Coordinates of C-alpha atoms and ligand atoms in Angstrom, one line a residue:
M1 CA -26.2 -13.7 -4.5
S2 CA -23.4 -16.4 -4.6
S3 CA -22.7 -19.4 -6.5
S4 CA -20.2 -21.9 -6.7
P5 CA -17.6 -24.4 -6.4
S6 CA -14.6 -25.2 -4.9
T7 CA -12.0 -23.7 -2.5
D8 CA -11.5 -19.7 -2.3
T9 CA -7.5 -20.5 -3.4
R10 CA -6.5 -16.5 -2.7
S11 CA -8.0 -16.1 0.8
S12 CA -6.7 -19.6 1.8
R13 CA -3.5 -18.6 0.8
R14 CA -4.0 -15.4 3.1
S15 CA -5.0 -17.3 6.2
F16 CA -2.1 -19.7 5.9
L17 CA 0.2 -16.5 6.0
G18 CA -1.7 -15.2 8.9
T19 CA -0.1 -18.0 10.8
G20 CA 2.4 -19.5 8.9
V21 CA 4.3 -17.1 8.7
R22 CA 4.1 -15.5 11.9
A23 CA 5.4 -18.7 13.2
A24 CA 7.9 -19.0 10.5
A25 CA 9.5 -15.1 11.5
G26 CA 10.3 -17.2 14.9
I27 CA 12.5 -19.8 13.3
A28 CA 14.3 -17.8 10.9
L29 CA 15.1 -14.0 12.5
A30 CA 17.5 -11.6 10.6
P31 CA 20.4 -11.9 13.0
S32 CA 20.7 -8.6 14.7
F33 CA 17.3 -8.7 15.4
A34 CA 18.2 -12.2 17.0
A35 CA 20.8 -10.5 18.8
F36 CA 18.5 -7.8 20.0
L37 CA 16.2 -10.2 21.3
Q38 CA 18.9 -12.0 23.3
S39 CA 20.0 -8.6 24.6
C40 CA 16.7 -8.0 26.4
T41 CA 17.4 -10.2 29.7
T42 CA 15.8 -9.3 33.1
D43 CA 18.9 -7.5 34.4
S44 CA 18.7 -5.1 31.8
P45 CA 17.9 -1.3 33.0
V46 CA 14.3 -0.5 33.0
G47 CA 12.6 2.0 31.2
P48 CA 14.1 5.6 29.6
T49 CA 18.1 6.4 31.1
G50 CA 20.1 9.2 30.3
N51 CA 18.6 12.1 28.1
W52 CA 15.6 9.4 27.3
V53 CA 13.7 10.2 30.5
E54 CA 13.3 14.1 29.4
L55 CA 11.8 13.2 26.7
A56 CA 9.6 10.2 28.3
D57 CA 8.6 13.2 30.8
A58 CA 7.4 15.3 28.2
L59 CA 4.9 13.1 26.3
Q60 CA 1.5 12.5 27.2
G61 CA 2.0 9.2 25.6
T62 CA 4.3 6.4 26.5
L63 CA 8.3 6.2 25.4
V64 CA 8.9 2.3 24.8
M65 CA 12.4 1.2 25.5
R66 CA 13.9 -2.1 24.1
D67 CA 13.8 -3.8 27.4
D68 CA 10.4 -3.1 27.7
L69 CA 8.2 -6.2 26.7
D70 CA 5.7 -4.6 24.8
F71 CA 8.8 -3.4 22.8
I72 CA 8.7 -6.9 20.5
R73 CA 5.0 -6.3 20.0
L74 CA 5.5 -2.7 18.4
N75 CA 8.7 -3.2 16.8
T76 CA 7.2 -5.6 14.0
Q77 CA 5.4 -4.6 11.4
Y78 CA 4.1 -5.7 7.7
A79 CA 7.6 -5.9 6.0
L80 CA 9.4 -8.9 7.8
A81 CA 12.2 -8.6 5.5
Y82 CA 13.3 -5.5 7.6
L83 CA 12.7 -6.0 11.3
S84 CA 16.8 -6.0 11.8
T85 CA 16.9 -2.3 12.0
V86 CA 15.9 -2.2 15.4
P87 CA 15.2 1.2 17.0
A88 CA 16.4 2.8 20.2
A89 CA 12.7 3.4 21.4
I90 CA 9.4 4.2 20.1
A91 CA 7.4 7.1 21.0
L92 CA 3.8 6.1 21.2
C93 CA 2.2 9.6 21.0
E94 CA -1.2 10.2 22.0
S95 CA -1.1 14.0 20.2
E96 CA 0.2 16.6 18.4
A97 CA 1.8 18.0 21.4
D98 CA 4.1 14.3 21.7
V99 CA 4.8 14.6 18.0
V100 CA 5.9 18.3 18.5
A101 CA 8.0 17.3 21.6
C102 CA 9.5 14.1 19.6
V103 CA 10.5 16.4 16.9
N104 CA 11.9 18.9 18.9
W105 CA 13.9 16.4 21.6
A106 CA 15.9 14.9 18.6
R107 CA 16.9 17.6 17.1
R108 CA 18.3 18.9 20.3
N109 CA 19.7 15.3 21.2
N110 CA 20.7 14.9 17.5
T111 CA 18.9 11.6 17.3
P112 CA 17.5 10.5 13.9
I113 CA 13.6 9.9 13.7
V114 CA 11.2 8.6 11.5
P115 CA 7.4 8.5 11.9
R116 CA 5.3 5.6 11.6
S117 CA 1.5 5.3 11.1
G118 CA 0.3 1.7 9.7
G119 CA 3.6 0.3 9.1
H120 CA 2.8 -0.8 6.1
S121 CA 5.6 0.8 4.0
Y122 CA 6.8 -2.3 1.5
A123 CA 10.3 -1.5 2.0
G124 CA 10.6 -1.1 6.1
F125 CA 11.4 2.6 5.6
S126 CA 9.2 3.6 8.8
R127 CA 12.0 2.4 10.4
T128 CA 15.1 3.8 11.9
T129 CA 18.1 2.7 14.7
G130 CA 17.1 6.5 16.3
L131 CA 13.5 7.4 17.4
L132 CA 10.6 6.0 16.2
I133 CA 8.0 8.2 16.5
D134 CA 4.4 6.0 16.2
L135 CA 1.1 7.8 15.7
S136 CA -0.9 4.7 15.6
Q137 CA -2.6 5.8 18.7
M138 CA -3.8 9.1 17.0
T139 CA -6.8 7.6 15.5
N140 CA -9.5 10.3 17.0
S141 CA -12.2 11.5 14.2
T142 CA -14.8 13.6 13.8
F143 CA -18.0 14.1 11.1
D144 CA -19.2 17.2 10.2
A145 CA -22.7 16.5 8.7
A146 CA -23.1 19.3 7.1
T147 CA -20.2 19.4 4.6
N148 CA -19.8 15.4 5.0
Q149 CA -16.2 16.0 5.7
I150 CA -14.2 13.7 8.3
T151 CA -11.2 15.0 10.2
I152 CA -9.0 12.3 11.3
G153 CA -5.8 11.6 13.5
G154 CA -2.4 11.4 11.1
G155 CA -2.0 7.6 12.9
S156 CA -5.7 6.5 11.5
H157 CA -5.5 3.2 9.4
N158 CA -8.1 2.1 6.6
K159 CA -10.1 0.6 9.4
E160 CA -10.8 3.9 11.3
V161 CA -12.4 4.7 8.0
Y162 CA -14.4 2.0 7.5
D163 CA -15.8 2.6 11.2
A164 CA -16.5 5.9 10.4
G165 CA -18.1 5.4 6.8
R166 CA -20.3 2.9 8.3
L167 CA -21.7 5.0 10.5
T168 CA -21.9 7.8 8.7
Q169 CA -23.0 5.8 5.5
T170 CA -20.3 7.7 3.5
T171 CA -17.3 6.7 1.7
L172 CA -13.9 7.8 -0.2
T173 CA -11.2 6.4 -2.1
H174 CA -9.5 3.7 0.5
G175 CA -7.4 0.6 0.3
R176 CA -8.8 -2.8 1.1
C177 CA -6.1 -3.7 3.9
K178 CA -7.5 -2.8 7.3
A179 CA -4.2 -2.3 8.8
V180 CA -2.9 0.3 6.4
G181 CA -2.3 3.7 7.5
V182 CA -3.9 6.8 5.9
A183 CA -1.0 8.7 6.2
G184 CA 1.0 6.5 3.7
L185 CA -1.8 5.7 1.5
V186 CA -3.4 9.5 1.2
L187 CA 0.5 11.0 0.9
G188 CA 1.7 8.4 -1.9
G189 CA -1.6 9.4 -4.2
G190 CA -3.6 6.1 -2.8
I191 CA -5.4 3.7 -4.8
G192 CA -8.4 1.6 -4.2
F193 CA -11.7 0.1 -5.7
N194 CA -13.4 3.7 -5.6
M195 CA -10.7 5.4 -7.8
R196 CA -12.3 5.5 -11.2
N197 CA -15.5 6.9 -10.0
Y198 CA -14.3 9.1 -6.9
G199 CA -10.4 9.7 -7.9
L200 CA -7.2 9.2 -5.8
T201 CA -7.5 9.2 -2.2
C202 CA -5.2 12.3 -2.4
D203 CA -8.0 14.0 -4.2
Q204 CA -9.9 14.3 -1.3
L205 CA -7.9 15.5 0.8
I206 CA -9.2 19.0 2.1
S207 CA -6.2 19.9 4.3
T208 CA -3.5 18.3 6.5
R209 CA -1.6 19.9 9.7
I210 CA 2.3 18.6 9.7
V211 CA 4.9 19.1 12.1
L212 CA 8.1 20.1 10.6
A213 CA 11.9 19.4 11.4
S214 CA 11.8 22.7 13.1
G215 CA 9.0 22.0 15.6
E216 CA 6.7 24.5 14.1
V217 CA 3.1 22.9 12.8
I218 CA 1.4 24.3 9.6
T219 CA -1.9 23.6 7.3
A220 CA -1.9 22.6 3.9
S221 CA -5.0 23.3 2.1
A222 CA -5.7 24.9 -1.2
T223 CA -5.7 28.3 0.3
E224 CA -3.0 27.9 3.5
N225 CA 0.8 26.8 2.0
P226 CA -0.7 25.7 -1.3
E227 CA 2.8 24.1 -2.8
V228 CA 2.8 22.3 0.2
F229 CA -0.6 21.2 -0.3
W230 CA 0.5 20.2 -4.0
A231 CA 3.5 18.2 -2.8
V232 CA 1.6 16.2 -0.3
R233 CA -0.7 14.8 -2.5
G234 CA 1.2 12.2 -4.0
A235 CA 4.9 12.6 -2.7
G236 CA 4.3 9.4 -0.4
G237 CA 5.2 9.6 3.5
G238 CA 8.7 10.3 4.9
N239 CA 9.5 13.3 3.0
F240 CA 8.7 17.0 4.5
G241 CA 7.5 16.5 7.9
I242 CA 4.8 14.3 10.2
H243 CA 1.2 14.6 9.4
T244 CA -1.2 14.7 12.3
Q245 CA -4.2 15.4 11.0
F246 CA -6.2 14.9 7.8
V247 CA -9.4 16.5 6.5
K248 CA -11.5 14.6 3.8
Q249 CA -14.3 14.7 1.9
M250 CA -16.5 11.6 2.5
L251 CA -18.6 10.6 -0.9
P252 CA -22.1 8.8 -1.1
A253 CA -21.5 4.7 -0.5
P254 CA -23.7 3.0 -2.9
T255 CA -24.7 -0.7 -2.9
M256 CA -22.2 -2.5 -4.6
T257 CA -22.1 -6.1 -6.6
C258 CA -18.4 -7.1 -5.0
F259 CA -16.7 -10.1 -7.0
R260 CA -14.2 -12.6 -7.0
I261 CA -13.6 -15.1 -10.1
Q262 CA -11.2 -17.5 -10.9
W263 CA -10.5 -19.3 -14.1
G264 CA -8.0 -21.9 -14.6
T265 CA -8.2 -22.5 -18.4
E266 CA -7.8 -20.4 -21.7
L267 CA -5.9 -18.1 -19.9
E268 CA -4.5 -15.9 -22.7
Q269 CA -7.3 -15.5 -24.3
L270 CA -9.2 -14.3 -20.9
F271 CA -6.2 -11.7 -20.5
D272 CA -7.1 -10.6 -24.0
I273 CA -10.7 -10.7 -23.3
F274 CA -10.6 -8.6 -20.0
Q275 CA -8.5 -5.9 -21.1
D276 CA -11.2 -5.4 -23.7
I277 CA -13.5 -5.1 -21.1
A278 CA -11.6 -3.2 -18.4
L279 CA -10.1 -0.6 -20.8
T280 CA -14.0 0.5 -21.9
A281 CA -15.6 -0.1 -18.6
P282 CA -17.8 2.2 -16.7
R283 CA -16.2 4.4 -14.2
E284 CA -18.3 2.4 -11.4
F285 CA -16.2 -0.4 -12.1
G286 CA -13.2 -1.0 -10.3
V287 CA -11.0 -4.1 -10.4
K288 CA -7.9 -6.0 -9.7
F289 CA -7.1 -8.5 -12.3
M290 CA -4.2 -10.9 -11.3
V291 CA -2.7 -13.9 -13.0
N292 CA -1.5 -16.1 -10.1
A293 CA 1.4 -18.6 -10.4
R294 CA 1.6 -21.6 -7.6
K295 CA 3.7 -24.5 -7.7
V296 CA 1.6 -27.7 -7.1
K297 CA 4.3 -30.8 -6.7
N298 CA 7.2 -28.9 -8.5
Q299 CA 4.8 -28.0 -11.7
T300 CA 3.9 -24.7 -11.8
E301 CA 0.1 -23.8 -12.3
L302 CA -1.3 -20.7 -13.3
Y303 CA -4.9 -19.0 -12.9
I304 CA -6.6 -16.0 -13.4
E305 CA -8.4 -13.8 -10.9
I306 CA -10.5 -11.0 -10.8
L307 CA -12.0 -9.1 -7.6
G308 CA -13.3 -6.0 -7.4
Q309 CA -16.6 -4.0 -7.6
L310 CA -19.6 -2.2 -9.6
A311 CA -22.2 0.1 -8.3
G312 CA -24.8 -1.6 -9.9
T313 CA -26.6 -5.0 -10.4
E314 CA -25.5 -8.5 -10.4
Q315 CA -27.1 -8.4 -13.8
E316 CA -25.4 -5.9 -14.9
L317 CA -22.0 -7.3 -13.9
L318 CA -22.5 -10.6 -15.9
T319 CA -23.4 -8.8 -19.0
L320 CA -19.9 -6.3 -18.6
L321 CA -18.5 -10.3 -17.8
A322 CA -20.5 -12.1 -20.3
P323 CA -17.7 -12.2 -23.2
M324 CA -15.4 -14.5 -20.3
Y325 CA -18.0 -16.7 -19.6
A326 CA -18.6 -17.3 -23.3
V327 CA -15.1 -18.5 -23.1
A328 CA -14.4 -20.7 -20.0
K329 CA -16.5 -21.9 -17.1
P330 CA -14.8 -20.2 -13.7
L331 CA -12.9 -22.3 -11.3
F332 CA -14.5 -20.8 -8.8
E333 CA -16.7 -17.4 -8.4
L334 CA -18.2 -15.5 -5.8
T335 CA -20.8 -12.5 -6.3
E336 CA -23.0 -10.5 -3.7
T337 CA -24.9 -7.4 -4.2
V338 CA -24.8 -5.9 -0.6
P339 CA -24.6 -2.3 1.3
Y340 CA -21.6 -0.6 0.5
W341 CA -19.4 -1.5 3.8
D342 CA -20.4 -4.9 3.7
A343 CA -18.9 -5.3 0.4
Q344 CA -16.0 -4.1 1.7
E345 CA -15.6 -6.8 4.4
F346 CA -16.1 -9.0 1.2
L347 CA -13.0 -7.3 -0.5
S348 CA -10.8 -6.6 2.4
E349 CA -7.5 -8.4 3.8
D350 CA -6.0 -8.4 7.0
G351 CA -2.1 -7.5 5.8
N352 CA -0.4 -9.7 8.2
P353 CA 3.1 -9.3 8.4
E354 CA 5.0 -11.1 5.5
Y355 CA 7.8 -12.0 3.3
A356 CA 7.1 -9.8 0.4
H357 CA 8.4 -8.0 -2.4
E358 CA 6.3 -6.0 -5.3
R359 CA 7.6 -4.3 -8.0
S360 CA 5.4 -1.9 -10.0
R361 CA 4.9 -0.1 -13.2
F362 CA 2.7 2.1 -14.8
A363 CA 1.0 1.3 -17.9
F364 CA -0.2 4.1 -20.7
G365 CA -2.6 1.9 -22.9
R366 CA -3.4 -1.4 -23.5
I367 CA -0.7 -4.4 -22.6
S368 CA 0.0 -5.8 -26.3
A369 CA -0.2 -9.7 -27.1
E370 CA 3.8 -9.6 -27.1
G371 CA 3.9 -7.9 -23.3
R372 CA 0.9 -10.7 -22.4
D373 CA 3.6 -13.1 -23.6
A374 CA 6.3 -12.1 -21.6
I375 CA 3.9 -12.1 -18.4
F376 CA 2.8 -15.8 -19.2
R377 CA 6.3 -17.0 -19.7
N378 CA 8.0 -15.2 -16.7
L379 CA 5.2 -16.8 -14.9
R380 CA 5.6 -19.9 -16.1
N381 CA 9.5 -20.0 -15.3
W382 CA 9.0 -19.0 -11.9
P383 CA 11.6 -20.7 -9.6
G384 CA 9.0 -21.0 -7.0
T385 CA 8.5 -20.1 -3.1
G386 CA 6.4 -21.8 -0.6
V387 CA 3.7 -19.1 -1.4
D388 CA 2.2 -17.8 -4.7
A389 CA 3.5 -15.4 -7.5
M390 CA 1.8 -12.9 -9.4
W391 CA 1.3 -10.6 -12.0
K392 CA -1.5 -7.9 -11.3
Y393 CA -2.8 -4.7 -12.4
F394 CA -5.3 -2.0 -10.9
L395 CA -7.4 -0.7 -13.8
M396 CA -7.1 3.2 -13.2
G397 CA -8.5 6.1 -15.8
G398 CA -12.1 7.5 -15.2
R399 CA -12.2 10.0 -12.5
I400 CA -8.3 10.0 -12.0
A401 CA -7.6 11.1 -15.4
D402 CA -10.0 14.0 -15.2
V403 CA -7.3 15.8 -13.0
A404 CA -4.2 17.6 -14.6
D405 CA -1.2 15.7 -14.0
D406 CA 0.2 18.4 -12.3
A407 CA -2.9 19.7 -10.4
T408 CA -1.4 17.3 -7.6
S409 CA 2.1 15.8 -7.2
F410 CA 1.0 12.5 -8.0
P411 CA 2.1 12.5 -12.0
F412 CA 0.6 9.9 -13.6
R413 CA -3.1 10.2 -14.1
S414 CA -3.4 9.4 -17.7
A415 CA -2.2 5.6 -17.0
T416 CA -4.6 3.5 -17.3
M417 CA -3.1 0.5 -15.2
I418 CA -0.6 0.2 -12.1
T419 CA 0.6 -3.4 -13.0
S420 CA 3.0 -5.1 -10.4
V421 CA 4.8 -8.2 -10.3
D422 CA 4.7 -10.3 -6.6
L423 CA 7.0 -12.6 -5.1
E424 CA 6.1 -13.8 -1.5
W425 CA 8.0 -16.3 0.2
V426 CA 8.3 -18.2 3.9
A427 CA 11.6 -18.3 6.0
A428 CA 12.2 -21.9 4.8
D429 CA 12.7 -20.6 1.3
S430 CA 15.8 -18.9 2.5
G431 CA 18.1 -21.0 -0.4
K432 CA 15.6 -20.3 -3.3
L433 CA 15.6 -16.1 -2.5
A434 CA 18.9 -15.6 -4.9
E435 CA 17.0 -17.3 -7.8
N436 CA 14.0 -15.7 -7.2
F437 CA 14.9 -12.4 -6.8
A438 CA 17.0 -12.7 -10.0
W439 CA 14.0 -13.8 -11.8
L440 CA 11.9 -11.1 -10.2
D441 CA 14.3 -8.2 -11.5
A442 CA 14.6 -9.9 -14.6
F443 CA 10.6 -9.7 -15.1
H444 CA 10.1 -6.4 -13.9
A445 CA 13.0 -5.4 -16.4
E446 CA 11.2 -6.9 -19.5
M447 CA 7.7 -5.5 -18.6
E448 CA 9.1 -1.7 -19.2
Q449 CA 8.7 -1.9 -22.7
Y450 CA 5.3 -2.9 -22.6
T451 CA 4.1 -0.8 -19.6
S452 CA 6.8 2.5 -19.0
P453 CA 9.7 3.5 -16.6
Y454 CA 7.4 4.9 -14.0
C455 CA 6.2 3.4 -10.9
Y456 CA 4.0 3.8 -7.7
V457 CA 5.9 5.3 -4.7
N458 CA 3.5 3.7 -2.8
F459 CA 4.4 0.5 -3.5
I460 CA 8.1 1.3 -3.0
D461 CA 10.6 -0.6 -4.2
N462 CA 13.9 -0.7 -2.5
R463 CA 15.6 -2.3 -5.8
Q464 CA 14.3 0.4 -8.3
T465 CA 17.2 2.5 -9.5
N466 CA 16.6 6.2 -10.8
Y467 CA 13.7 6.0 -8.2
L468 CA 13.3 9.7 -8.3
N469 CA 12.0 9.9 -12.4
A470 CA 10.5 5.9 -11.9
Y471 CA 8.1 7.8 -8.8
Y472 CA 7.8 11.7 -10.2
G473 CA 8.6 12.0 -13.6
P474 CA 8.3 15.4 -14.5
H475 CA 7.7 16.8 -10.9
V476 CA 11.0 15.9 -9.5
D477 CA 12.7 19.6 -9.6
R478 CA 9.3 21.0 -7.9
L479 CA 9.5 18.4 -5.2
R480 CA 13.2 19.3 -4.3
A481 CA 12.1 23.0 -4.3
V482 CA 9.4 22.2 -1.7
K483 CA 11.6 19.7 0.3
R484 CA 14.4 22.7 0.6
E485 CA 11.9 25.0 1.9
L486 CA 10.5 22.2 4.7
D487 CA 12.9 20.4 5.8
P488 CA 16.7 21.6 4.4
N489 CA 18.9 19.8 7.1
N490 CA 17.1 16.7 5.7
V491 CA 15.9 15.6 8.9
F492 CA 13.0 13.1 6.9
S493 CA 14.7 10.6 5.0
H494 CA 15.1 7.2 4.3
P495 CA 16.8 5.5 1.4
Q496 CA 14.8 6.4 -1.4
S497 CA 13.0 9.9 0.0
I498 CA 13.1 13.3 -2.1
P499 CA 16.6 14.7 -1.5
V500 CA 17.3 18.5 -0.7
Ligands
LIG601 C1 -1.3 -5.4 2.6 C2 -1.1 -4.1 1.9 C3 -2.0 -3.5 1.2 C4 -1.9 -2.4 0.5 N1 -2.9 -1.8 0.0 C5 -2.9 -1.0 -0.9 C6 -4.2 -0.2 -1.7 O1 -5.2 -0.6 -1.4 N2 -3.8 1.2 -1.9 C7 -2.8 1.8 -2.3 O2 -2.6 3.0 -2.4 N3 -1.6 1.3 -1.4 C8 -1.7 0.4 -0.5 N4 -0.8 -0.6 -0.1 C9 0.7 0.3 0.0 C10 0.5 1.2 1.3 O3 -0.3 2.4 0.8 C11 1.9 2.1 1.6 O4 2.9 0.9 2.0 C12 2.0 3.1 2.4 O5 3.2 3.9 2.2 C13 1.2 2.4 3.7 O6 1.4 3.4 4.5 P1 1.5 3.1 6.5 O7 1.0 4.5 7.2 O8 0.5 1.8 6.9 O9 3.2 2.6 6.5 P2 4.4 3.4 7.4 O10 5.2 2.2 7.2 O11 3.6 3.7 8.5 O12 4.6 4.4 6.3 C14 5.2 4.8 5.0 C15 6.0 5.9 4.8 O13 5.2 6.9 5.2 C16 6.1 7.6 6.3 N5 5.1 7.7 7.3 C17 4.4 6.9 8.2 N6 3.5 8.2 8.9 C18 3.5 9.2 8.7 C19 3.2 10.6 8.9 N7 2.0 10.6 9.7 N8 3.6 11.5 8.5 C20 4.2 11.8 7.6 N9 5.1 10.7 7.1 C21 4.8 9.4 7.2 C22 6.8 6.7 6.9 O14 8.3 6.9 7.3 C23 7.2 5.8 6.0 O15 8.5 6.4 5.0 C24 -0.8 -2.1 0.7 C25 0.6 -2.2 1.4 C26 0.3 -3.2 2.1 C27 1.3 -3.7 2.8

């Protein structure tokens, strides 16, 4: 059932971004990327030359060089702020043998490599000036009805998981952005609306195949290379090798009541009431809570939004949320009780390329009244861009915390929330970026005392200092030992990777 008024501000903002930012990208390209585009003239050599020919010949897939028209499309990915790092070539791999060929060729030719699956790294860490090993064609999947296990290619996206889940009437913990890669998602832990009921995405991982820097291919599972299996469930992508396949346990896909509800008044009171609801809610309840800021005629307007699902009826949802309705009438509400995968269409987002920076913190308990006041004060003092800003949390707990903190490398299972501050902008905001980033950094720093020093590696943040402790806490030394074993020459590295 759906009810109610007004426009859906959040999704209209997203669709605005879908068109607006692509247009904006065209008028304010980072300088070296603009220079690169100018170098793409028709008199440039066409196709691979020199030692690249050997690699092109070895691949079943395609080696796309800078002079190929398709290069510009393939070079674009989610984080527009980092497009100025341009690869020398992009290998569109079609098989594990292609990935092995790339790794072996790069070692012989002393060329840096970086893997990419969905291309949704917040910090643009799936970029290189060397060889970009793109797995996005490797999306084949098979389903074993006897075990309910799915075997999927290392380049799959949430989209292919949605397709397979709908076909088999099963699910797991997935993200809501269809374009995000399964590899990045699962390797960093993986959060989604099912996590309180089913655990993190990495908790459903049965095994994975990995191409190491030596070109050797290993399997990691509970019985094969168990220490590697421990490490890859939380360390994040780009650290140990290139994952070419994942076997995952699929689970029942129940009917869902999904919802998107916004309030524009009594915000501080609603913030507290919703925390009471969330921290005692059943596991079947998955939610993202947001305090949004938007500029209207130079004034900052705030509103609260909750987005999520309940494996239950609409009446059960309304009973759960009754204390919210008792305080204020929503500005906007949409609820629907539908089959599982229809609910995921309701909840999904596109994840189009955009300018954004997100800074996260795990919270272990309740956000105090002082913390809440800091959130509202900071948002009211936001300098402003052409898009919205936001403080939000994803509710954790439930099944996530049933697993011991040291059972996988994801270390913060007893957290109650992953919180974050989001800043987004458009190209026309370039003159305002310095004050917006100063605001973002000060807000993030102030929130440490109300949350924790720990951050989510999948919301990877190149402004985070002391990042090893922030992402891995007590697991740093154990992860470094695995790194030394698998990749002693640090072939797989990015600015915040696990060092040897
Ligand atoms: C719009 C959007 C929505 C998001 N929603 C969620 C969400 O609901 N839940 C959640 O937990 N996170 C979410 N994230 C964060 C997301 O999980 C991470 O950004 C993740 O790293 C993206 O994975 P990717 O494969 O798309 O990215 P990529 O940029 O391709 O890769 C990310 C990192 O992993 C490495 N890598 C890529 N492929 C491989 C591979 N096959 N083997 C080894 N390393 C590899 C890359 O080199 C890079 O370092 C979201 C991000 C965005 C931008």
